Amino acid sequence: MTNNGDGTARMLNSDGSIFRVVEENCWCGEKRITECDAKSVTIQVLSTVPGIGFNYNVPAADALVVAQFLNDHLSGVVKENPSRFLGLGTVPMQDVNLAIGELRRCVLELGMVGVQIGSQVNGQNLEAPYLDPFWSEVEALNCAVFLHPWDMSGDDRMKKHWFQWTLGMPHETAVAAASLCFGGVFQKHPKLRVCIAHGGGNFPALMGRMTHGFNVRPDLCQTCTDQPPAMFAKQMYFDSLVHDEDMLRLIVRKFGSDHVILGTDYPFPLGEIDRPGGLIEDVFAGEDQAEVRERLLWKNAVEFLGLDDDGVPLKRAPEV
């Protein structure tokens, strides 16, 4: 990333070409508050930009340095405006011991409500055995995990028409969510709370197909768990960023009005930027839908993030 000196910065690809130009709302708390006020957003959960924050494909020690820098900055923004922001940290998932150490620092020292992680780690799904201690620590700390797609799979066919973002991201997200189910992570760690970005990608629409496969091919689908994916619904939350009224209704119907959370993807083009929460308000507009609307707009987030009635993170103490 290079600073343009005018309140914008260029995010560069590895070959030096420009990936995108970002504005100061990607790093400036004051700018974010101004924009939140204009859109009637009272509290925002901050996290790093996935491509910059994860760095799973570099030496773990280097990724830790970057993660610590980003987490320190993010927590500083939160502490300057504690009534407006909450934070999700980032950790170097390619080294489980470093990931656990930074997770504990984020939650116990920096006061974050959890972490954001990527959908896979250098080609390994999130069920990889080496990650089991990480999931155990997440349970012990009783903190939230937000799962965001990154490093989208695909061949040359995906490089045109923005397919990596419009098609690749939902696929990558679905694989990650399914691996937590079929790989036994949710069954082994029943206290996990994981929010799946972008409405879970393709995952909700494919529940029927995955469940049928689970039942008819136990030799392939029941090697790590004896429970179908629907049994882990209460451990999964889904954000509302689907850009489609029918899909939002589907997610609420399949996973419950208590497990869908407002998501905006602010401040990027695929987000719900102009009217945060607009889809929720349109779909659940009636007076008889007031409770569902409130749950999706903020109440479910309070529960998922582990906040008290005043929106303050609950005290988390390390296990003795």
PDB file of C-alpha atoms in Angstrom:
ATOM      1  CA  MET A   1       0.000   0.000   0.000  1.00  0.00           C
ATOM      2  CA  THR A   2       1.288   3.456  -0.868  1.00  0.00           C
ATOM      3  CA  ASN A   3       0.039   6.791   0.470  1.00  0.00           C
ATOM      4  CA  ASN A   4      -1.104   9.201  -2.243  1.00  0.00           C
ATOM      5  CA  GLY A   5      -0.897  12.167   0.142  1.00  0.00           C
ATOM      6  CA  ASP A   6      -4.473  13.276  -0.536  1.00  0.00           C
ATOM      7  CA  GLY A   7      -6.421  11.128   1.911  1.00  0.00           C
ATOM      8  CA  THR A   8      -6.285   8.113  -0.390  1.00  0.00           C
ATOM      9  CA  ALA A   9      -3.914   5.184  -0.777  1.00  0.00           C
ATOM     10  CA  ARG A  10      -3.159   2.673  -3.495  1.00  0.00           C
ATOM     11  CA  MET A  11      -3.384  -1.032  -2.724  1.00  0.00           C
ATOM     12  CA  LEU A  12      -0.903  -2.752  -5.028  1.00  0.00           C
ATOM     13  CA  ASN A  13      -0.755  -6.265  -6.429  1.00  0.00           C
ATOM     14  CA  SER A  14       2.464  -8.275  -6.094  1.00  0.00           C
ATOM     15  CA  ASP A  15       3.504  -7.161  -9.594  1.00  0.00           C
ATOM     16  CA  GLY A  16       3.148  -3.493  -8.635  1.00  0.00           C
ATOM     17  CA  SER A  17      -0.098  -2.895 -10.512  1.00  0.00           C
ATOM     18  CA  ILE A  18      -2.915  -1.082  -8.714  1.00  0.00           C
ATOM     19  CA  PHE A  19      -5.480  -3.369  -7.099  1.00  0.00           C
ATOM     20  CA  ARG A  20      -7.722  -0.578  -5.827  1.00  0.00           C
ATOM     21  CA  VAL A  21      -7.576   2.927  -4.434  1.00  0.00           C
ATOM     22  CA  VAL A  22      -8.962   3.274  -0.910  1.00  0.00           C
ATOM     23  CA  GLU A  23     -10.018   6.368   0.981  1.00  0.00           C
ATOM     24  CA  GLU A  24      -9.268   7.480   4.527  1.00  0.00           C
ATOM     25  CA  ASN A  25     -12.409   5.799   5.845  1.00  0.00           C
ATOM     26  CA  CYS A  26     -10.310   2.616   5.729  1.00  0.00           C
ATOM     27  CA  TRP A  27      -8.102   3.870   8.573  1.00  0.00           C
ATOM     28  CA  CYS A  28      -9.443   7.110  10.051  1.00  0.00           C
ATOM     29  CA  GLY A  29     -11.850   6.804  12.964  1.00  0.00           C
ATOM     30  CA  GLU A  30     -13.075  10.379  12.709  1.00  0.00           C
ATOM     31  CA  LYS A  31     -13.972   9.914   9.037  1.00  0.00           C
ATOM     32  CA  ARG A  32     -15.842   6.750   9.860  1.00  0.00           C
ATOM     33  CA  ILE A  33     -17.845   8.435  12.605  1.00  0.00           C
ATOM     34  CA  THR A  34     -18.822  11.226  10.212  1.00  0.00           C
ATOM     35  CA  GLU A  35     -20.028   8.700   7.650  1.00  0.00           C
ATOM     36  CA  CYS A  36     -21.744   6.555  10.281  1.00  0.00           C
ATOM     37  CA  ASP A  37     -23.606   9.602  11.584  1.00  0.00           C
ATOM     38  CA  ALA A  38     -24.782  10.395   8.068  1.00  0.00           C
ATOM     39  CA  LYS A  39     -26.193   6.847   7.729  1.00  0.00           C
ATOM     40  CA  SER A  40     -27.634   6.590  11.277  1.00  0.00           C
ATOM     41  CA  VAL A  41     -25.154   3.898  12.312  1.00  0.00           C
ATOM     42  CA  THR A  42     -24.512   4.184  16.050  1.00  0.00           C
ATOM     43  CA  ILE A  43     -21.926   1.411  16.610  1.00  0.00           C
ATOM     44  CA  GLN A  44     -19.609  -0.214  14.082  1.00  0.00           C
ATOM     45  CA  VAL A  45     -17.433  -3.317  14.434  1.00  0.00           C
ATOM     46  CA  LEU A  46     -13.987  -2.682  12.964  1.00  0.00           C
ATOM     47  CA  SER A  47     -11.699  -5.269  11.380  1.00  0.00           C
ATOM     48  CA  THR A  48      -8.737  -5.204   9.051  1.00  0.00           C
ATOM     49  CA  VAL A  49      -9.048  -5.421   5.274  1.00  0.00           C
ATOM     50  CA  PRO A  50      -8.739  -9.207   4.714  1.00  0.00           C
ATOM     51  CA  GLY A  51      -6.058  -9.157   2.025  1.00  0.00           C
ATOM     52  CA  ILE A  52      -3.850  -6.893   4.138  1.00  0.00           C
ATOM     53  CA  GLY A  53      -4.703  -8.320   7.524  1.00  0.00           C
ATOM     54  CA  PHE A  54      -4.348 -12.065   6.991  1.00  0.00           C
ATOM     55  CA  ASN A  55      -0.921 -12.548   5.370  1.00  0.00           C
ATOM     56  CA  TYR A  56      -1.108 -16.313   5.789  1.00  0.00           C
ATOM     57  CA  ASN A  57       1.200 -16.817   2.809  1.00  0.00           C
ATOM     58  CA  VAL A  58       4.267 -15.118   4.343  1.00  0.00           C
ATOM     59  CA  PRO A  59       6.608 -16.324   7.106  1.00  0.00           C
ATOM     60  CA  ALA A  60       4.597 -16.550  10.314  1.00  0.00           C
ATOM     61  CA  ALA A  61       6.957 -14.327  12.295  1.00  0.00           C
ATOM     62  CA  ASP A  62       6.555 -11.559   9.730  1.00  0.00           C
ATOM     63  CA  ALA A  63       2.773 -12.019   9.667  1.00  0.00           C
ATOM     64  CA  LEU A  64       2.727 -11.670  13.450  1.00  0.00           C
ATOM     65  CA  VAL A  65       4.540  -8.331  13.286  1.00  0.00           C
ATOM     66  CA  VAL A  66       1.987  -7.014  10.794  1.00  0.00           C
ATOM     67  CA  ALA A  67      -0.921  -8.419  12.813  1.00  0.00           C
ATOM     68  CA  GLN A  68       0.328  -6.764  15.992  1.00  0.00           C
ATOM     69  CA  PHE A  69       0.746  -3.435  14.209  1.00  0.00           C
ATOM     70  CA  LEU A  70      -2.767  -3.618  12.757  1.00  0.00           C
ATOM     71  CA  ASN A  71      -4.325  -4.785  16.015  1.00  0.00           C
ATOM     72  CA  ASP A  72      -2.619  -2.039  18.013  1.00  0.00           C
ATOM     73  CA  HIS A  73      -3.873   0.598  15.578  1.00  0.00           C
ATOM     74  CA  LEU A  74      -7.384  -0.828  15.501  1.00  0.00           C
ATOM     75  CA  SER A  75      -7.630  -1.071  19.280  1.00  0.00           C
ATOM     76  CA  GLY A  76      -6.385   2.497  19.532  1.00  0.00           C
ATOM     77  CA  VAL A  77      -9.209   3.700  17.285  1.00  0.00           C
ATOM     78  CA  VAL A  78     -11.694   1.775  19.434  1.00  0.00           C
ATOM     79  CA  LYS A  79     -10.312   3.213  22.686  1.00  0.00           C
ATOM     80  CA  GLU A  80     -10.562   6.744  21.297  1.00  0.00           C
ATOM     81  CA  ASN A  81     -14.254   6.179  20.555  1.00  0.00           C
ATOM     82  CA  PRO A  82     -15.421   3.302  22.796  1.00  0.00           C
ATOM     83  CA  SER A  83     -19.093   4.189  22.452  1.00  0.00           C
ATOM     84  CA  ARG A  84     -18.929   4.017  18.635  1.00  0.00           C
ATOM     85  CA  PHE A  85     -16.540   1.174  17.794  1.00  0.00           C
ATOM     86  CA  LEU A  86     -15.760  -2.431  18.699  1.00  0.00           C
ATOM     87  CA  GLY A  87     -12.807  -4.379  17.339  1.00  0.00           C
ATOM     88  CA  LEU A  88     -12.073  -7.755  15.755  1.00  0.00           C
ATOM     89  CA  GLY A  89      -8.381  -8.564  15.576  1.00  0.00           C
ATOM     90  CA  THR A  90      -6.350 -10.555  13.077  1.00  0.00           C
ATOM     91  CA  VAL A  91      -3.955 -13.427  13.833  1.00  0.00           C
ATOM     92  CA  PRO A  92      -1.319 -15.396  11.867  1.00  0.00           C
ATOM     93  CA  MET A  93      -3.245 -18.619  11.304  1.00  0.00           C
ATOM     94  CA  GLN A  94      -0.334 -20.374   9.571  1.00  0.00           C
ATOM     95  CA  ASP A  95       1.298 -20.866  12.991  1.00  0.00           C
ATOM     96  CA  VAL A  96      -1.166 -22.039  15.619  1.00  0.00           C
ATOM     97  CA  ASN A  97       0.960 -21.060  18.600  1.00  0.00           C
ATOM     98  CA  LEU A  98       1.489 -17.526  17.314  1.00  0.00           C
ATOM     99  CA  ALA A  99      -2.206 -17.333  16.411  1.00  0.00           C
ATOM    100  CA  ILE A 100      -3.234 -18.346  19.930  1.00  0.00           C
ATOM    101  CA  GLY A 101      -0.830 -15.888  21.512  1.00  0.00           C
ATOM    102  CA  GLU A 102      -2.123 -12.974  19.443  1.00  0.00           C
ATOM    103  CA  LEU A 103      -5.728 -14.072  19.954  1.00  0.00           C
ATOM    104  CA  ARG A 104      -5.212 -13.916  23.712  1.00  0.00           C
ATOM    105  CA  ARG A 105      -3.533 -10.522  23.441  1.00  0.00           C
ATOM    106  CA  CYS A 106      -6.399  -9.174  21.316  1.00  0.00           C
ATOM    107  CA  VAL A 107      -9.078 -10.328  23.724  1.00  0.00           C
ATOM    108  CA  LEU A 108      -7.423 -10.107  27.144  1.00  0.00           C
ATOM    109  CA  GLU A 109      -5.140  -7.091  26.692  1.00  0.00           C
ATOM    110  CA  LEU A 110      -6.590  -5.028  23.847  1.00  0.00           C
ATOM    111  CA  GLY A 111     -10.227  -5.612  24.787  1.00  0.00           C
ATOM    112  CA  MET A 112     -11.370  -6.873  21.401  1.00  0.00           C
ATOM    113  CA  VAL A 113     -14.527  -8.951  21.076  1.00  0.00           C
ATOM    114  CA  GLY A 114     -12.894 -11.579  18.884  1.00  0.00           C
ATOM    115  CA  VAL A 115     -11.035 -12.033  15.619  1.00  0.00           C
ATOM    116  CA  GLN A 116     -11.622 -12.093  11.892  1.00  0.00           C
ATOM    117  CA  ILE A 117     -10.094 -15.055  10.058  1.00  0.00           C
ATOM    118  CA  GLY A 118      -9.813 -16.143   6.437  1.00  0.00           C
ATOM    119  CA  SER A 119     -11.665 -18.994   4.786  1.00  0.00           C
ATOM    120  CA  GLN A 120      -8.575 -21.193   4.445  1.00  0.00           C
ATOM    121  CA  VAL A 121      -4.893 -21.168   5.281  1.00  0.00           C
ATOM    122  CA  ASN A 122      -2.577 -21.749   2.347  1.00  0.00           C
ATOM    123  CA  GLY A 123      -4.835 -24.360   0.797  1.00  0.00           C
ATOM    124  CA  GLN A 124      -5.792 -26.034   4.071  1.00  0.00           C
ATOM    125  CA  ASN A 125      -9.400 -25.928   5.213  1.00  0.00           C
ATOM    126  CA  LEU A 126     -10.258 -24.665   8.685  1.00  0.00           C
ATOM    127  CA  GLU A 127     -10.737 -28.254   9.884  1.00  0.00           C
ATOM    128  CA  ALA A 128      -6.964 -28.848   9.581  1.00  0.00           C
ATOM    129  CA  PRO A 129      -5.871 -30.808  12.693  1.00  0.00           C
ATOM    130  CA  TYR A 130      -3.098 -28.351  13.534  1.00  0.00           C
ATOM    131  CA  LEU A 131      -5.765 -25.670  14.115  1.00  0.00           C
ATOM    132  CA  ASP A 132      -7.612 -27.628  16.804  1.00  0.00           C
ATOM    133  CA  PRO A 133      -5.807 -25.841  19.685  1.00  0.00           C
ATOM    134  CA  PHE A 134      -6.855 -22.523  18.171  1.00  0.00           C
ATOM    135  CA  TRP A 135     -10.519 -23.503  18.243  1.00  0.00           C
ATOM    136  CA  SER A 136     -10.110 -24.727  21.803  1.00  0.00           C
ATOM    137  CA  GLU A 137      -8.691 -21.337  22.802  1.00  0.00           C
ATOM    138  CA  VAL A 138     -11.547 -19.503  21.089  1.00  0.00           C
ATOM    139  CA  GLU A 139     -13.959 -21.584  23.155  1.00  0.00           C
ATOM    140  CA  ALA A 140     -12.028 -20.946  26.357  1.00  0.00           C
ATOM    141  CA  LEU A 141     -12.035 -17.189  25.768  1.00  0.00           C
ATOM    142  CA  ASN A 142     -15.720 -17.243  24.748  1.00  0.00           C
ATOM    143  CA  CYS A 143     -15.007 -14.780  21.953  1.00  0.00           C
ATOM    144  CA  ALA A 144     -16.498 -14.275  18.506  1.00  0.00           C
ATOM    145  CA  VAL A 145     -15.012 -15.334  15.162  1.00  0.00           C
ATOM    146  CA  PHE A 146     -15.933 -13.626  11.906  1.00  0.00           C
ATOM    147  CA  LEU A 147     -15.103 -15.729   8.842  1.00  0.00           C
ATOM    148  CA  HIS A 148     -14.359 -13.810   5.646  1.00  0.00           C
ATOM    149  CA  PRO A 149     -13.383 -15.290   2.255  1.00  0.00           C
ATOM    150  CA  TRP A 150      -9.969 -14.646   0.836  1.00  0.00           C
ATOM    151  CA  ASP A 151      -7.574 -16.087  -1.755  1.00  0.00           C
ATOM    152  CA  MET A 152     -10.547 -17.158  -3.865  1.00  0.00           C
ATOM    153  CA  SER A 153     -10.061 -20.395  -5.753  1.00  0.00           C
ATOM    154  CA  GLY A 154     -10.569 -20.481  -9.497  1.00  0.00           C
ATOM    155  CA  ASP A 155      -8.878 -20.897 -12.838  1.00  0.00           C
ATOM    156  CA  ASP A 156      -8.468 -18.520 -15.760  1.00  0.00           C
ATOM    157  CA  ARG A 157     -12.246 -18.551 -16.361  1.00  0.00           C
ATOM    158  CA  MET A 158     -12.668 -16.627 -13.093  1.00  0.00           C
ATOM    159  CA  LYS A 159     -10.371 -13.761 -14.015  1.00  0.00           C
ATOM    160  CA  LYS A 160     -12.853 -11.902 -16.211  1.00  0.00           C
ATOM    161  CA  HIS A 161     -16.088 -10.125 -15.325  1.00  0.00           C
ATOM    162  CA  TRP A 162     -15.118  -9.761 -11.631  1.00  0.00           C
ATOM    163  CA  PHE A 163     -16.075 -13.435 -11.189  1.00  0.00           C
ATOM    164  CA  GLN A 164     -13.537 -13.962  -8.399  1.00  0.00           C
ATOM    165  CA  TRP A 165     -15.523 -11.547  -6.259  1.00  0.00           C
ATOM    166  CA  THR A 166     -19.095 -12.214  -7.390  1.00  0.00           C
ATOM    167  CA  LEU A 167     -18.799 -16.008  -7.806  1.00  0.00           C
ATOM    168  CA  GLY A 168     -15.494 -16.999  -6.210  1.00  0.00           C
ATOM    169  CA  MET A 169     -16.145 -15.376  -2.838  1.00  0.00           C
ATOM    170  CA  PRO A 170     -19.489 -17.138  -2.233  1.00  0.00           C
ATOM    171  CA  HIS A 171     -17.920 -20.467  -3.214  1.00  0.00           C
ATOM    172  CA  GLU A 172     -14.903 -19.947  -0.974  1.00  0.00           C
ATOM    173  CA  THR A 173     -17.168 -18.993   1.914  1.00  0.00           C
ATOM    174  CA  ALA A 174     -19.336 -22.082   1.464  1.00  0.00           C
ATOM    175  CA  VAL A 175     -16.310 -24.398   1.477  1.00  0.00           C
ATOM    176  CA  ALA A 176     -15.080 -22.837   4.709  1.00  0.00           C
ATOM    177  CA  ALA A 177     -18.454 -23.123   6.437  1.00  0.00           C
ATOM    178  CA  ALA A 178     -18.930 -26.691   5.228  1.00  0.00           C
ATOM    179  CA  SER A 179     -15.461 -27.706   6.426  1.00  0.00           C
ATOM    180  CA  LEU A 180     -16.320 -26.544   9.944  1.00  0.00           C
ATOM    181  CA  CYS A 181     -19.395 -28.792   9.815  1.00  0.00           C
ATOM    182  CA  PHE A 182     -18.170 -31.867   7.952  1.00  0.00           C
ATOM    183  CA  GLY A 183     -14.676 -31.613   9.427  1.00  0.00           C
ATOM    184  CA  GLY A 184     -15.997 -32.010  12.961  1.00  0.00           C
ATOM    185  CA  VAL A 185     -14.893 -28.613  14.261  1.00  0.00           C
ATOM    186  CA  PHE A 186     -18.348 -27.577  15.445  1.00  0.00           C
ATOM    187  CA  GLN A 187     -19.048 -30.980  16.970  1.00  0.00           C
ATOM    188  CA  LYS A 188     -15.744 -31.033  18.830  1.00  0.00           C
ATOM    189  CA  HIS A 189     -16.123 -27.402  19.966  1.00  0.00           C
ATOM    190  CA  PRO A 190     -19.827 -26.897  20.730  1.00  0.00           C
ATOM    191  CA  LYS A 191     -19.376 -23.449  22.299  1.00  0.00           C
ATOM    192  CA  LEU A 192     -17.961 -21.822  19.153  1.00  0.00           C
ATOM    193  CA  ARG A 193     -19.744 -18.792  17.708  1.00  0.00           C
ATOM    194  CA  VAL A 194     -18.758 -18.154  14.092  1.00  0.00           C
ATOM    195  CA  CYS A 195     -20.343 -15.560  11.823  1.00  0.00           C
ATOM    196  CA  ILE A 196     -20.079 -16.381   8.126  1.00  0.00           C
ATOM    197  CA  ALA A 197     -19.688 -13.353   5.847  1.00  0.00           C
ATOM    198  CA  HIS A 198     -21.901 -12.446   2.887  1.00  0.00           C
ATOM    199  CA  GLY A 199     -24.868 -14.465   4.067  1.00  0.00           C
ATOM    200  CA  GLY A 200     -22.763 -17.624   4.145  1.00  0.00           C
ATOM    201  CA  GLY A 201     -22.056 -17.442   0.432  1.00  0.00           C
ATOM    202  CA  ASN A 202     -23.434 -20.524  -1.333  1.00  0.00           C
ATOM    203  CA  PHE A 203     -23.743 -22.484   1.910  1.00  0.00           C
ATOM    204  CA  PRO A 204     -27.433 -21.791   2.763  1.00  0.00           C
ATOM    205  CA  ALA A 205     -28.649 -22.546  -0.766  1.00  0.00           C
ATOM    206  CA  LEU A 206     -26.767 -25.865  -0.811  1.00  0.00           C
ATOM    207  CA  MET A 207     -27.862 -27.162   2.600  1.00  0.00           C
ATOM    208  CA  GLY A 208     -30.260 -29.636   1.028  1.00  0.00           C
ATOM    209  CA  ARG A 209     -27.647 -31.036  -1.356  1.00  0.00           C
ATOM    210  CA  MET A 210     -25.023 -31.310   1.388  1.00  0.00           C
ATOM    211  CA  THR A 211     -27.464 -33.016   3.752  1.00  0.00           C
ATOM    212  CA  HIS A 212     -28.489 -35.495   1.058  1.00  0.00           C
ATOM    213  CA  GLY A 213     -24.838 -36.270   0.391  1.00  0.00           C
ATOM    214  CA  PHE A 214     -24.243 -36.710   4.113  1.00  0.00           C
ATOM    215  CA  ASN A 215     -27.044 -39.282   4.275  1.00  0.00           C
ATOM    216  CA  VAL A 216     -26.342 -41.286   1.117  1.00  0.00           C
ATOM    217  CA  ARG A 217     -22.531 -41.334   1.272  1.00  0.00           C
ATOM    218  CA  PRO A 218     -21.579 -41.723   4.926  1.00  0.00           C
ATOM    219  CA  ASP A 219     -18.305 -43.291   3.815  1.00  0.00           C
ATOM    220  CA  LEU A 220     -17.272 -39.897   2.406  1.00  0.00           C
ATOM    221  CA  CYS A 221     -19.291 -37.366   4.399  1.00  0.00           C
ATOM    222  CA  GLN A 222     -19.277 -38.850   7.902  1.00  0.00           C
ATOM    223  CA  THR A 223     -15.573 -39.453   8.378  1.00  0.00           C
ATOM    224  CA  CYS A 224     -15.164 -36.625  10.926  1.00  0.00           C
ATOM    225  CA  THR A 225     -18.678 -36.117  12.296  1.00  0.00           C
ATOM    226  CA  ASP A 226     -21.850 -38.135  12.749  1.00  0.00           C
ATOM    227  CA  GLN A 227     -24.090 -35.067  12.601  1.00  0.00           C
ATOM    228  CA  PRO A 228     -25.507 -33.380   9.445  1.00  0.00           C
ATOM    229  CA  PRO A 229     -24.682 -29.695   8.879  1.00  0.00           C
ATOM    230  CA  ALA A 230     -28.088 -28.475  10.076  1.00  0.00           C
ATOM    231  CA  MET A 231     -27.246 -29.730  13.578  1.00  0.00           C
ATOM    232  CA  PHE A 232     -24.623 -26.987  13.893  1.00  0.00           C
ATOM    233  CA  ALA A 233     -26.913 -24.124  12.899  1.00  0.00           C
ATOM    234  CA  LYS A 234     -26.923 -22.647  16.394  1.00  0.00           C
ATOM    235  CA  GLN A 235     -23.152 -22.217  16.302  1.00  0.00           C
ATOM    236  CA  MET A 236     -23.297 -20.292  13.034  1.00  0.00           C
ATOM    237  CA  TYR A 237     -24.389 -16.734  12.410  1.00  0.00           C
ATOM    238  CA  PHE A 238     -24.740 -15.177   8.970  1.00  0.00           C
ATOM    239  CA  ASP A 239     -24.512 -11.560   7.972  1.00  0.00           C
ATOM    240  CA  SER A 240     -27.280 -10.002   5.912  1.00  0.00           C
ATOM    241  CA  LEU A 241     -25.142  -8.862   2.968  1.00  0.00           C
ATOM    242  CA  VAL A 242     -26.854 -10.815   0.173  1.00  0.00           C
ATOM    243  CA  HIS A 243     -28.343  -8.021  -2.010  1.00  0.00           C
ATOM    244  CA  ASP A 244     -31.485 -10.084  -2.557  1.00  0.00           C
ATOM    245  CA  GLU A 245     -34.782 -10.116  -0.649  1.00  0.00           C
ATOM    246  CA  ASP A 246     -35.535 -13.794  -1.292  1.00  0.00           C
ATOM    247  CA  MET A 247     -32.070 -14.879  -0.176  1.00  0.00           C
ATOM    248  CA  LEU A 248     -32.380 -12.909   3.063  1.00  0.00           C
ATOM    249  CA  ARG A 249     -35.735 -14.569   3.726  1.00  0.00           C
ATOM    250  CA  LEU A 250     -34.154 -17.981   3.011  1.00  0.00           C
ATOM    251  CA  ILE A 251     -31.335 -17.446   5.497  1.00  0.00           C
ATOM    252  CA  VAL A 252     -33.728 -16.294   8.205  1.00  0.00           C
ATOM    253  CA  ARG A 253     -36.058 -19.231   7.536  1.00  0.00           C
ATOM    254  CA  LYS A 254     -33.272 -21.835   7.563  1.00  0.00           C
ATOM    255  CA  PHE A 255     -31.166 -20.537  10.438  1.00  0.00           C
ATOM    256  CA  GLY A 256     -33.594 -18.470  12.470  1.00  0.00           C
ATOM    257  CA  SER A 257     -34.214 -14.782  13.010  1.00  0.00           C
ATOM    258  CA  ASP A 258     -31.832 -14.974  15.987  1.00  0.00           C
ATOM    259  CA  HIS A 259     -28.821 -15.951  13.838  1.00  0.00           C
ATOM    260  CA  VAL A 260     -28.695 -13.306  11.101  1.00  0.00           C
ATOM    261  CA  ILE A 261     -26.733 -10.091  11.685  1.00  0.00           C
ATOM    262  CA  LEU A 262     -26.579  -6.817   9.798  1.00  0.00           C
ATOM    263  CA  GLY A 263     -23.543  -6.749   7.505  1.00  0.00           C
ATOM    264  CA  THR A 264     -22.510  -3.925   5.200  1.00  0.00           C
ATOM    265  CA  ASP A 265     -19.002  -4.628   3.799  1.00  0.00           C
ATOM    266  CA  TYR A 266     -18.385  -0.906   4.285  1.00  0.00           C
ATOM    267  CA  PRO A 267     -16.696   0.895   2.596  1.00  0.00           C
ATOM    268  CA  PHE A 268     -16.225  -1.316  -0.463  1.00  0.00           C
ATOM    269  CA  PRO A 269     -18.226  -1.507  -3.734  1.00  0.00           C
ATOM    270  CA  LEU A 270     -19.921  -4.848  -3.010  1.00  0.00           C
ATOM    271  CA  GLY A 271     -21.274  -3.488   0.260  1.00  0.00           C
ATOM    272  CA  GLU A 272     -24.593  -2.045   1.349  1.00  0.00           C
ATOM    273  CA  ILE A 273     -23.165   1.449   1.571  1.00  0.00           C
ATOM    274  CA  ASP A 274     -25.871   3.946   0.680  1.00  0.00           C
ATOM    275  CA  ARG A 275     -28.432   2.622   3.149  1.00  0.00           C
ATOM    276  CA  PRO A 276     -26.991   0.240   5.759  1.00  0.00           C
ATOM    277  CA  GLY A 277     -29.705  -2.146   6.909  1.00  0.00           C
ATOM    278  CA  GLY A 278     -31.964  -1.138   4.051  1.00  0.00           C
ATOM    279  CA  LEU A 279     -32.558  -4.696   2.861  1.00  0.00           C
ATOM    280  CA  ILE A 280     -33.544  -5.794   6.359  1.00  0.00           C
ATOM    281  CA  GLU A 281     -35.899  -2.854   6.753  1.00  0.00           C
ATOM    282  CA  ASP A 282     -37.521  -3.538   3.379  1.00  0.00           C
ATOM    283  CA  VAL A 283     -37.989  -7.287   3.857  1.00  0.00           C
ATOM    284  CA  PHE A 284     -39.234  -7.056   7.440  1.00  0.00           C
ATOM    285  CA  ALA A 285     -41.083  -3.759   7.167  1.00  0.00           C
ATOM    286  CA  GLY A 286     -44.433  -4.590   8.776  1.00  0.00           C
ATOM    287  CA  GLU A 287     -45.421  -3.781  12.329  1.00  0.00           C
ATOM    288  CA  ASP A 288     -45.716  -7.508  13.025  1.00  0.00           C
ATOM    289  CA  GLN A 289     -42.064  -7.874  11.927  1.00  0.00           C
ATOM    290  CA  ALA A 290     -40.681  -5.290  14.365  1.00  0.00           C
ATOM    291  CA  GLU A 291     -39.016  -7.843  16.639  1.00  0.00           C
ATOM    292  CA  VAL A 292     -37.375  -9.677  13.723  1.00  0.00           C
ATOM    293  CA  ARG A 293     -36.190  -6.362  12.305  1.00  0.00           C
ATOM    294  CA  GLU A 294     -34.649  -5.319  15.616  1.00  0.00           C
ATOM    295  CA  ARG A 295     -32.945  -8.662  16.042  1.00  0.00           C
ATOM    296  CA  LEU A 296     -31.306  -8.490  12.631  1.00  0.00           C
ATOM    297  CA  LEU A 297     -30.351  -4.827  12.904  1.00  0.00           C
ATOM    298  CA  TRP A 298     -28.623  -5.037  16.299  1.00  0.00           C
ATOM    299  CA  LYS A 299     -29.854  -7.506  18.932  1.00  0.00           C
ATOM    300  CA  ASN A 300     -28.278 -10.585  17.347  1.00  0.00           C
ATOM    301  CA  ALA A 301     -24.967  -8.765  17.022  1.00  0.00           C
ATOM    302  CA  VAL A 302     -25.025  -7.996  20.747  1.00  0.00           C
ATOM    303  CA  GLU A 303     -25.443 -11.694  21.519  1.00  0.00           C
ATOM    304  CA  PHE A 304     -22.910 -12.906  18.959  1.00  0.00           C
ATOM    305  CA  LEU A 305     -20.235 -10.447  20.089  1.00  0.00           C
ATOM    306  CA  GLY A 306     -20.797 -11.178  23.772  1.00  0.00           C
ATOM    307  CA  LEU A 307     -21.874  -7.707  24.879  1.00  0.00           C
ATOM    308  CA  ASP A 308     -23.891  -6.636  27.896  1.00  0.00           C
ATOM    309  CA  ASP A 309     -27.152  -4.703  27.664  1.00  0.00           C
ATOM    310  CA  ASP A 310     -25.217  -1.449  27.281  1.00  0.00           C
ATOM    311  CA  GLY A 311     -23.127  -2.734  24.386  1.00  0.00           C
ATOM    312  CA  VAL A 312     -19.994  -3.218  26.497  1.00  0.00           C
ATOM    313  CA  PRO A 313     -17.911  -6.395  26.008  1.00  0.00           C
ATOM    314  CA  LEU A 314     -18.361  -8.862  28.827  1.00  0.00           C
ATOM    315  CA  LYS A 315     -15.319  -9.399  31.023  1.00  0.00           C
ATOM    316  CA  ARG A 316     -13.252 -12.314  29.772  1.00  0.00           C
ATOM    317  CA  ALA A 317     -10.733 -13.881  32.073  1.00  0.00           C
ATOM    318  CA  PRO A 318      -8.094 -16.438  31.110  1.00  0.00           C
ATOM    319  CA  GLU A 319      -8.659 -19.952  32.347  1.00  0.00           C
ATOM    320  CA  VAL A 320      -6.719 -20.810  35.490  1.00  0.00           C
TER     321      VAL A 320
END
